[in-house]
PDB file of C-alpha atoms in Angstrom:
ATOM      1  CA  MET A   1     -34.917  97.137 -89.853  1.00 46.00           C
ATOM      2  CA  ASP A   2     -31.359  96.421 -90.855  1.00 49.00           C
ATOM      3  CA  GLU A   3     -30.535  92.786 -90.160  1.00 52.00           C
ATOM      4  CA  ARG A   4     -27.171  93.803 -88.765  1.00 60.00           C
ATOM      5  CA  ARG A   5     -28.835  95.806 -86.065  1.00 68.00           C
ATOM      6  CA  ARG A   6     -31.079  93.095 -84.834  1.00 67.00           C
ATOM      7  CA  PRO A   7     -30.204  91.697 -81.336  1.00 69.00           C
ATOM      8  CA  ARG A   8     -28.881  88.298 -81.270  1.00 71.00           C
ATOM      9  CA  ALA A   9     -31.131  85.605 -79.981  1.00 64.00           C
ATOM     10  CA  PRO A  10     -30.408  84.133 -76.583  1.00 68.00           C
ATOM     11  CA  GLY A  11     -28.203  81.039 -76.594  1.00 67.00           C
ATOM     12  CA  PRO A  12     -30.893  78.530 -75.670  1.00 71.00           C
ATOM     13  CA  ILE A  13     -33.187  79.856 -78.429  1.00 70.00           C
ATOM     14  CA  ARG A  14     -30.469  79.381 -81.092  1.00 71.00           C
ATOM     15  CA  TRP A  15     -30.558  75.594 -80.293  1.00 78.00           C
ATOM     16  CA  VAL A  16     -34.257  75.240 -80.683  1.00 79.00           C
ATOM     17  CA  LEU A  17     -34.216  75.064 -84.539  1.00 76.00           C
ATOM     18  CA  PRO A  18     -31.369  72.454 -84.781  1.00 80.00           C
ATOM     19  CA  VAL A  19     -33.047  70.234 -82.200  1.00 82.00           C
ATOM     20  CA  LEU A  20     -36.440  70.412 -83.921  1.00 82.00           C
ATOM     21  CA  LEU A  21     -34.784  69.606 -87.323  1.00 80.00           C
ATOM     22  CA  CYS A  22     -33.005  66.647 -85.858  1.00 83.00           C
ATOM     23  CA  ALA A  23     -36.292  65.373 -84.269  1.00 82.00           C
ATOM     24  CA  LEU A  24     -38.045  65.779 -87.631  1.00 81.00           C
ATOM     25  CA  TYR A  25     -35.415  64.370 -89.981  1.00 81.00           C
ATOM     26  CA  LEU A  26     -33.313  61.999 -87.974  1.00 84.00           C
ATOM     27  CA  PRO A  27     -36.007  59.160 -88.148  1.00 81.00           C
ATOM     28  CA  LEU A  28     -36.146  59.603 -91.862  1.00 82.00           C
ATOM     29  CA  VAL A  29     -32.408  59.330 -92.174  1.00 84.00           C
ATOM     30  CA  THR A  30     -32.472  56.241 -90.041  1.00 83.00           C
ATOM     31  CA  MET A  31     -35.109  54.716 -92.212  1.00 81.00           C
ATOM     32  CA  VAL A  32     -33.290  55.364 -95.469  1.00 83.00           C
ATOM     33  CA  THR A  33     -29.992  54.218 -93.982  1.00 83.00           C
ATOM     34  CA  GLY A  34     -31.539  50.946 -92.659  1.00 79.00           C
ATOM     35  CA  SER A  35     -32.853  50.120 -96.183  1.00 80.00           C
ATOM     36  CA  PHE A  36     -29.217  49.728 -97.545  1.00 80.00           C
ATOM     37  CA  PHE A  37     -27.926  47.209 -94.968  1.00 75.00           C
ATOM     38  CA  GLU A  38     -27.849  43.485 -95.448  1.00 70.00           C
ATOM     39  CA  ILE A  39     -28.727  42.477 -91.972  1.00 63.00           C
ATOM     40  CA  GLU A  40     -28.796  38.726 -92.693  1.00 59.00           C
ATOM     41  CA  ALA A  41     -25.284  38.753 -93.994  1.00 51.00           C
ATOM     42  CA  ARG A  42     -22.490  37.903 -91.541  1.00 48.00           C
ATOM     43  CA  GLY A  43     -21.225  41.195 -90.261  1.00 52.00           C
ATOM     44  CA  GLY A  44     -23.758  43.226 -92.181  1.00 58.00           C
ATOM     45  CA  GLY A  45     -22.827  45.311 -95.117  1.00 69.00           C
ATOM     46  CA  LEU A  46     -24.269  47.635 -97.715  1.00 74.00           C
ATOM     47  CA  SER A  47     -26.651  46.111-100.160  1.00 75.00           C
ATOM     48  CA  LEU A  48     -29.394  47.040-102.664  1.00 79.00           C
ATOM     49  CA  ARG A  49     -31.105  43.621-102.028  1.00 79.00           C
ATOM     50  CA  TRP A  50     -34.165  45.133-100.452  1.00 80.00           C
ATOM     51  CA  TYR A  51     -34.779  47.611-103.252  1.00 84.00           C
ATOM     52  CA  ARG A  52     -34.356  44.815-105.739  1.00 84.00           C
ATOM     53  CA  GLU A  53     -37.032  42.831-103.791  1.00 82.00           C
ATOM     54  CA  VAL A  54     -39.332  45.811-103.845  1.00 82.00           C
ATOM     55  CA  PHE A  55     -39.062  46.171-107.634  1.00 84.00           C
ATOM     56  CA  GLU A  56     -39.478  42.372-108.168  1.00 83.00           C
ATOM     57  CA  ASP A  57     -42.592  42.175-106.032  1.00 82.00           C
ATOM     58  CA  PRO A  58     -45.716  42.157-108.415  1.00 86.00           C
ATOM     59  CA  ALA A  59     -48.099  42.844-105.552  1.00 83.00           C
ATOM     60  CA  LEU A  60     -46.298  46.172-104.808  1.00 82.00           C
ATOM     61  CA  TRP A  61     -46.330  47.137-108.446  1.00 85.00           C
ATOM     62  CA  GLU A  62     -50.084  46.498-108.533  1.00 88.00           C
ATOM     63  CA  SER A  63     -50.582  48.691-105.389  1.00 86.00           C
ATOM     64  CA  LEU A  64     -48.398  51.383-106.894  1.00 85.00           C
ATOM     65  CA  ALA A  65     -50.518  51.364-110.140  1.00 88.00           C
ATOM     66  CA  ARG A  66     -53.628  51.712-108.007  1.00 90.00           C
ATOM     67  CA  SER A  67     -52.174  54.546-106.098  1.00 89.00           C
ATOM     68  CA  CYS A  68     -51.193  56.419-109.220  1.00 90.00           C
ATOM     69  CA  LEU A  69     -54.599  55.761-110.774  1.00 92.00           C
ATOM     70  CA  VAL A  70     -56.469  56.991-107.709  1.00 93.00           C
ATOM     71  CA  ALA A  71     -54.127  60.024-107.187  1.00 93.00           C
ATOM     72  CA  ALA A  72     -54.338  61.117-110.882  1.00 94.00           C
ATOM     73  CA  SER A  73     -58.129  60.633-111.158  1.00 95.00           C
ATOM     74  CA  SER A  74     -58.829  62.360-107.901  1.00 95.00           C
ATOM     75  CA  ALA A  75     -56.434  65.127-108.493  1.00 94.00           C
ATOM     76  CA  PHE A  76     -57.933  65.847-111.998  1.00 96.00           C
ATOM     77  CA  LEU A  77     -61.465  65.889-110.754  1.00 96.00           C
ATOM     78  CA  ALA A  78     -60.603  67.942-107.708  1.00 94.00           C
ATOM     79  CA  THR A  79     -58.736  70.481-109.909  1.00 95.00           C
ATOM     80  CA  VAL A  80     -61.606  70.893-112.387  1.00 94.00           C
ATOM     81  CA  VAL A  81     -64.291  71.192-109.660  1.00 93.00           C
ATOM     82  CA  GLY A  82     -61.998  73.382-107.448  1.00 91.00           C
ATOM     83  CA  LEU A  83     -61.199  75.664-110.388  1.00 92.00           C
ATOM     84  CA  ILE A  84     -64.983  76.208-111.088  1.00 89.00           C
ATOM     85  CA  GLY A  85     -65.555  76.706-107.370  1.00 87.00           C
ATOM     86  CA  ALA A  86     -62.701  79.165-106.970  1.00 88.00           C
ATOM     87  CA  LEU A  87     -63.923  81.150-109.969  1.00 87.00           C
ATOM     88  CA  ALA A  88     -67.470  81.202-108.559  1.00 84.00           C
ATOM     89  CA  LEU A  89     -66.381  82.337-105.105  1.00 81.00           C
ATOM     90  CA  ASP A  90     -64.127  85.111-106.544  1.00 79.00           C
ATOM     91  CA  LYS A  91     -66.015  86.417-109.579  1.00 76.00           C
ATOM     92  CA  TRP A  92     -69.717  85.686-109.215  1.00 73.00           C
ATOM     93  CA  VAL A  93     -72.344  86.941-106.868  1.00 69.00           C
ATOM     94  CA  PHE A  94     -74.947  84.409-105.660  1.00 68.00           C
ATOM     95  CA  ALA A  95     -76.845  83.539-102.512  1.00 69.00           C
ATOM     96  CA  GLY A  96     -74.840  81.667 -99.954  1.00 68.00           C
ATOM     97  CA  LYS A  97     -71.511  82.648-101.310  1.00 71.00           C
ATOM     98  CA  TRP A  98     -69.863  83.474 -97.992  1.00 75.00           C
ATOM     99  CA  PRO A  99     -71.092  80.316 -96.138  1.00 77.00           C
ATOM    100  CA  LEU A 100     -69.707  78.201 -99.006  1.00 77.00           C
ATOM    101  CA  ARG A 101     -66.327  79.993 -98.723  1.00 75.00           C
ATOM    102  CA  ALA A 102     -66.344  79.456 -94.973  1.00 76.00           C
ATOM    103  CA  LEU A 103     -67.202  75.748 -95.345  1.00 77.00           C
ATOM    104  CA  SER A 104     -64.395  75.300 -97.824  1.00 75.00           C
ATOM    105  CA  LEU A 105     -62.002  76.591 -95.163  1.00 76.00           C
ATOM    106  CA  VAL A 106     -63.473  74.680 -92.321  1.00 73.00           C
ATOM    107  CA  SER A 107     -63.113  71.396 -94.155  1.00 73.00           C
ATOM    108  CA  LEU A 108     -59.397  72.055 -94.198  1.00 79.00           C
ATOM    109  CA  MET A 109     -59.362  71.641 -90.397  1.00 81.00           C
ATOM    110  CA  LEU A 110     -61.645  68.618 -90.393  1.00 82.00           C
ATOM    111  CA  PRO A 111     -59.882  65.571 -88.950  1.00 85.00           C
ATOM    112  CA  GLU A 112     -59.272  62.821 -91.570  1.00 86.00           C
ATOM    113  CA  LEU A 113     -60.812  60.243 -89.320  1.00 88.00           C
ATOM    114  CA  VAL A 114     -64.113  62.173 -89.106  1.00 88.00           C
ATOM    115  CA  LEU A 115     -64.032  62.581 -92.893  1.00 88.00           C
ATOM    116  CA  ALA A 116     -63.321  58.866 -93.469  1.00 90.00           C
ATOM    117  CA  LEU A 117     -66.023  57.659 -91.086  1.00 90.00           C
ATOM    118  CA  SER A 118     -68.604  60.124 -92.486  1.00 90.00           C
ATOM    119  CA  LEU A 119     -67.880  59.099 -96.072  1.00 90.00           C
ATOM    120  CA  LEU A 120     -68.115  55.315 -95.025  1.00 90.00           C
ATOM    121  CA  SER A 121     -71.458  56.064 -93.398  1.00 91.00           C
ATOM    122  CA  TRP A 122     -72.668  57.830 -96.522  1.00 91.00           C
ATOM    123  CA  TYR A 123     -71.564  54.936 -98.805  1.00 91.00           C
ATOM    124  CA  ALA A 124     -73.441  52.487 -96.557  1.00 89.00           C
ATOM    125  CA  LEU A 125     -76.576  54.689 -96.631  1.00 90.00           C
ATOM    126  CA  VAL A 126     -76.724  54.967-100.383  1.00 90.00           C
ATOM    127  CA  GLY A 127     -75.747  51.311-100.935  1.00 86.00           C
ATOM    128  CA  LEU A 128     -72.505  52.045-102.675  1.00 86.00           C
ATOM    129  CA  SER A 129     -69.967  49.100-102.689  1.00 88.00           C
ATOM    130  CA  LEU A 130     -66.534  49.931-101.571  1.00 87.00           C
ATOM    131  CA  SER A 131     -63.953  49.896-104.473  1.00 87.00           C
ATOM    132  CA  LEU A 132     -61.390  52.199-106.076  1.00 89.00           C
ATOM    133  CA  SER A 133     -64.245  54.454-107.265  1.00 90.00           C
ATOM    134  CA  THR A 134     -65.259  55.132-103.648  1.00 92.00           C
ATOM    135  CA  VAL A 135     -61.604  55.885-102.821  1.00 92.00           C
ATOM    136  CA  VAL A 136     -61.517  58.393-105.763  1.00 93.00           C
ATOM    137  CA  ILE A 137     -64.672  60.093-104.404  1.00 92.00           C
ATOM    138  CA  ALA A 138     -63.189  60.264-100.979  1.00 92.00           C
ATOM    139  CA  HIS A 139     -59.908  61.740-102.193  1.00 93.00           C
ATOM    140  CA  VAL A 140     -61.736  64.327-104.244  1.00 93.00           C
ATOM    141  CA  THR A 141     -63.530  65.384-101.054  1.00 91.00           C
ATOM    142  CA  LEU A 142     -60.275  65.357 -99.148  1.00 91.00           C
ATOM    143  CA  THR A 143     -58.184  67.470-101.690  1.00 92.00           C
ATOM    144  CA  LEU A 144     -60.829  69.789-103.077  1.00 91.00           C
ATOM    145  CA  PRO A 145     -60.460  72.485-100.228  1.00 90.00           C
ATOM    146  CA  PHE A 146     -56.758  72.578-101.037  1.00 91.00           C
ATOM    147  CA  VAL A 147     -57.340  73.220-104.669  1.00 92.00           C
ATOM    148  CA  ILE A 148     -59.824  75.900-103.939  1.00 90.00           C
ATOM    149  CA  LEU A 149     -57.394  77.595-101.454  1.00 89.00           C
ATOM    150  CA  VAL A 150     -54.438  77.560-104.002  1.00 89.00           C
ATOM    151  CA  ILE A 151     -56.368  78.711-107.026  1.00 90.00           C
ATOM    152  CA  GLY A 152     -58.450  81.172-105.018  1.00 87.00           C
ATOM    153  CA  ALA A 153     -55.353  82.834-103.566  1.00 85.00           C
ATOM    154  CA  ARG A 154     -53.902  83.390-107.098  1.00 86.00           C
ATOM    155  CA  LEU A 155     -57.260  84.738-108.279  1.00 86.00           C
ATOM    156  CA  ARG A 156     -57.316  87.398-105.646  1.00 82.00           C
ATOM    157  CA  GLY A 157     -53.807  88.394-106.575  1.00 81.00           C
ATOM    158  CA  LEU A 158     -54.538  88.805-110.332  1.00 79.00           C
ATOM    159  CA  ASP A 159     -54.407  92.276-111.788  1.00 76.00           C
ATOM    160  CA  SER A 160     -57.898  92.896-113.159  1.00 78.00           C
ATOM    161  CA  SER A 161     -56.566  95.334-115.843  1.00 80.00           C
ATOM    162  CA  TYR A 162     -55.730  92.429-118.095  1.00 77.00           C
ATOM    163  CA  GLU A 163     -59.327  91.313-118.104  1.00 79.00           C
ATOM    164  CA  ASP A 164     -60.559  94.824-118.494  1.00 78.00           C
ATOM    165  CA  ALA A 165     -58.310  95.450-121.377  1.00 84.00           C
ATOM    166  CA  ALA A 166     -59.670  92.322-123.126  1.00 81.00           C
ATOM    167  CA  ARG A 167     -63.207  93.436-122.608  1.00 82.00           C
ATOM    168  CA  ASP A 168     -62.325  96.915-123.959  1.00 79.00           C
ATOM    169  CA  LEU A 169     -61.006  95.187-127.097  1.00 79.00           C
ATOM    170  CA  GLY A 170     -64.384  93.482-127.642  1.00 81.00           C
ATOM    171  CA  ALA A 171     -63.871  90.089-125.981  1.00 81.00           C
ATOM    172  CA  CYS A 172     -66.848  88.446-124.464  1.00 81.00           C
ATOM    173  CA  GLU A 173     -66.749  86.910-120.917  1.00 78.00           C
ATOM    174  CA  THR A 174     -66.126  83.389-122.427  1.00 80.00           C
ATOM    175  CA  GLN A 175     -63.100  84.800-124.344  1.00 83.00           C
ATOM    176  CA  VAL A 176     -61.813  86.584-121.335  1.00 82.00           C
ATOM    177  CA  LEU A 177     -61.996  83.446-119.282  1.00 81.00           C
ATOM    178  CA  TRP A 178     -60.191  81.155-121.748  1.00 85.00           C
ATOM    179  CA  LYS A 179     -57.724  83.605-123.250  1.00 84.00           C
ATOM    180  CA  VAL A 180     -56.860  85.758-120.298  1.00 83.00           C
ATOM    181  CA  THR A 181     -57.876  84.389-116.940  1.00 84.00           C
ATOM    182  CA  LEU A 182     -57.050  80.672-117.412  1.00 85.00           C
ATOM    183  CA  PRO A 183     -53.580  81.317-118.910  1.00 87.00           C
ATOM    184  CA  LEU A 184     -52.785  83.627-116.014  1.00 86.00           C
ATOM    185  CA  LEU A 185     -53.973  80.885-113.617  1.00 87.00           C
ATOM    186  CA  ALA A 186     -52.008  78.068-115.352  1.00 87.00           C
ATOM    187  CA  PRO A 187     -49.148  77.897-112.785  1.00 85.00           C
ATOM    188  CA  SER A 188     -51.631  77.798-109.944  1.00 88.00           C
ATOM    189  CA  ILE A 189     -53.815  75.140-111.602  1.00 91.00           C
ATOM    190  CA  LEU A 190     -50.776  72.929-112.137  1.00 89.00           C
ATOM    191  CA  THR A 191     -49.694  73.664-108.504  1.00 87.00           C
ATOM    192  CA  ALA A 192     -53.071  72.634-107.213  1.00 91.00           C
ATOM    193  CA  PHE A 193     -53.086  69.434-109.311  1.00 92.00           C
ATOM    194  CA  LEU A 194     -49.707  68.358-108.046  1.00 88.00           C
ATOM    195  CA  LEU A 195     -50.603  69.156-104.513  1.00 88.00           C
ATOM    196  CA  ALA A 196     -53.839  67.123-104.758  1.00 92.00           C
ATOM    197  CA  PHE A 197     -51.954  64.307-106.380  1.00 92.00           C
ATOM    198  CA  LEU A 198     -49.397  64.245-103.580  1.00 88.00           C
ATOM    199  CA  ILE A 199     -52.046  64.343-100.842  1.00 91.00           C
ATOM    200  CA  SER A 200     -53.998  61.548-102.553  1.00 92.00           C
ATOM    201  CA  PHE A 201     -50.979  59.381-103.213  1.00 88.00           C
ATOM    202  CA  ASP A 202     -49.699  59.468 -99.655  1.00 86.00           C
ATOM    203  CA  ASP A 203     -53.043  59.187 -97.954  1.00 89.00           C
ATOM    204  CA  PHE A 204     -53.636  56.265 -95.764  1.00 89.00           C
ATOM    205  CA  LEU A 205     -56.469  56.797 -93.232  1.00 90.00           C
ATOM    206  CA  VAL A 206     -59.248  57.897 -95.715  1.00 91.00           C
ATOM    207  CA  THR A 207     -58.126  55.157 -98.152  1.00 91.00           C
ATOM    208  CA  PHE A 208     -58.121  52.521 -95.393  1.00 90.00           C
ATOM    209  CA  TYR A 209     -61.726  53.166 -94.541  1.00 90.00           C
ATOM    210  CA  THR A 210     -63.119  53.572 -98.051  1.00 89.00           C
ATOM    211  CA  ASN A 211     -61.363  51.053-100.212  1.00 88.00           C
ATOM    212  CA  GLY A 212     -62.774  47.581-100.959  1.00 81.00           C
ATOM    213  CA  ALA A 213     -61.256  44.114-100.752  1.00 79.00           C
ATOM    214  CA  GLY A 214     -58.366  43.504-103.188  1.00 77.00           C
ATOM    215  CA  SER A 215     -57.929  47.198-104.071  1.00 80.00           C
ATOM    216  CA  ASP A 216     -55.231  48.184-101.655  1.00 84.00           C
ATOM    217  CA  THR A 217     -53.212  51.270-102.637  1.00 87.00           C
ATOM    218  CA  LEU A 218     -49.463  51.547-101.865  1.00 84.00           C
ATOM    219  CA  PRO A 219     -49.839  53.159 -98.369  1.00 86.00           C
ATOM    220  CA  VAL A 220     -52.391  50.457 -97.407  1.00 86.00           C
ATOM    221  CA  ARG A 221     -50.081  47.755 -98.723  1.00 85.00           C
ATOM    222  CA  LEU A 222     -47.212  49.225 -96.686  1.00 82.00           C
ATOM    223  CA  TYR A 223     -49.415  49.181 -93.553  1.00 83.00           C
ATOM    224  CA  SER A 224     -50.126  45.419 -94.178  1.00 82.00           C
ATOM    225  CA  LEU A 225     -46.359  44.678 -94.579  1.00 78.00           C
ATOM    226  CA  MET A 226     -45.568  46.538 -91.291  1.00 77.00           C
ATOM    227  CA  LYS A 227     -47.903  44.141 -89.380  1.00 76.00           C
ATOM    228  CA  THR A 228     -45.201  41.464 -89.616  1.00 72.00           C
ATOM    229  CA  GLY A 229     -42.601  43.952 -88.268  1.00 71.00           C
ATOM    230  CA  LEU A 230     -40.360  46.702 -89.588  1.00 71.00           C
ATOM    231  CA  THR A 231     -37.984  44.981 -92.066  1.00 76.00           C
ATOM    232  CA  PRO A 232     -35.437  46.482 -94.459  1.00 79.00           C
ATOM    233  CA  LYS A 233     -37.876  45.771 -97.346  1.00 79.00           C
ATOM    234  CA  VAL A 234     -40.539  47.992 -95.729  1.00 81.00           C
ATOM    235  CA  GLN A 235     -37.868  50.557 -95.134  1.00 83.00           C
ATOM    236  CA  ALA A 236     -36.796  50.428 -98.822  1.00 84.00           C
ATOM    237  CA  LEU A 237     -40.432  50.824 -99.915  1.00 82.00           C
ATOM    238  CA  SER A 238     -40.931  53.766 -97.487  1.00 82.00           C
ATOM    239  CA  SER A 239     -37.756  55.352 -98.831  1.00 85.00           C
ATOM    240  CA  ILE A 240     -38.984  55.132-102.337  1.00 84.00           C
ATOM    241  CA  MET A 241     -42.294  56.824-101.407  1.00 81.00           C
ATOM    242  CA  LEU A 242     -40.298  59.487 -99.561  1.00 85.00           C
ATOM    243  CA  LEU A 243     -38.200  60.180-102.610  1.00 85.00           C
ATOM    244  CA  PHE A 244     -41.342  60.402-104.834  1.00 81.00           C
ATOM    245  CA  SER A 245     -42.938  62.827-102.346  1.00 81.00           C
ATOM    246  CA  VAL A 246     -39.720  64.996-102.171  1.00 84.00           C
ATOM    247  CA  VAL A 247     -39.620  65.240-105.991  1.00 84.00           C
ATOM    248  CA  LEU A 248     -43.157  66.371-106.152  1.00 79.00           C
ATOM    249  CA  ILE A 249     -42.629  68.862-103.384  1.00 79.00           C
ATOM    250  CA  TYR A 250     -39.544  70.222-105.189  1.00 82.00           C
ATOM    251  CA  VAL A 251     -41.656  70.676-108.367  1.00 78.00           C
ATOM    252  CA  LEU A 252     -44.330  72.472-106.299  1.00 74.00           C
ATOM    253  CA  VAL A 253     -41.774  74.806-104.842  1.00 77.00           C
ATOM    254  CA  LYS A 254     -40.423  75.536-108.343  1.00 75.00           C
ATOM    255  CA  LEU A 255     -43.886  76.239-109.685  1.00 68.00           C
ATOM    256  CA  ARG A 256     -44.573  78.566-106.742  1.00 63.00           C
ATOM    257  CA  GLY A 257     -41.474  80.376-107.734  1.00 53.00           C
ATOM    258  CA  ILE A 258     -42.533  80.777-111.223  1.00 50.00           C
ATOM    259  CA  GLU A 259     -45.970  81.946-110.114  1.00 54.00           C
ATOM    260  CA  ASN A 260     -44.454  84.551-107.789  1.00 54.00           C
ATOM    261  CA  ALA A 261     -42.176  85.764-110.496  1.00 44.00           C
ATOM    262  CA  SER A 262     -45.071  86.199-112.958  1.00 46.00           C
ATOM    263  CA  SER A 263     -47.188  88.006-110.302  1.00 50.00           C
ATOM    264  CA  GLU A 264     -44.364  90.424-109.566  1.00 44.00           C
ATOM    265  CA  ALA A 265     -44.038  91.148-113.275  1.00 43.00           C
TER     266      ALA A 265
END
């Protein structure tokens, strides 16, 4: 239907989206704005003091390093395992295929609290001490369904004629996989990796229940700082995390655009 012929929405409906956007983003704007004010100075004023304190705090840098290490490790492992799982679910026939596919989707809707407590119970059962390794295992479990979903969606949209042409030219299945399928999946693999990295980097609940003493990641460290009250330093740290997440989301959007363009070609 021509957009010009569509009926205009009722007046109250047109205000729903702006109100929702304000409810979603006004707190973020307030947080970022508060991180630039020198509240201890007479009369207030703009200042970068709180950001300077964040960058000069060695404990925060250690927490950031742990978060990056955990996120990179878990995202890499989840991407490798998820790629193999997506290929198996899409291209191979084996017993229990559809239950496995259903379980991979159900786990997306599993509450994080349930996942965290079940992992904690499992670690206690097998006698595994809590550390960064247990956090990585937990984050792989958390992000794996997202990886399978992203790569699997791309697999189902691939034109099989490319693989058939490679087979007609004498390529074996291994050559088809490495020289045809994986290059076509490259944008989705990178997208899945960045998505898993972002989920792991920002995760608090699963990390809180599965990390050991002295191995706090940045979100857990931020929670500890907030116990003493919401200060401009906490707002500055939150703003930096927000900026980092926004940059990764922007990269994800651009990658999806590249993938869509390649699929249309």
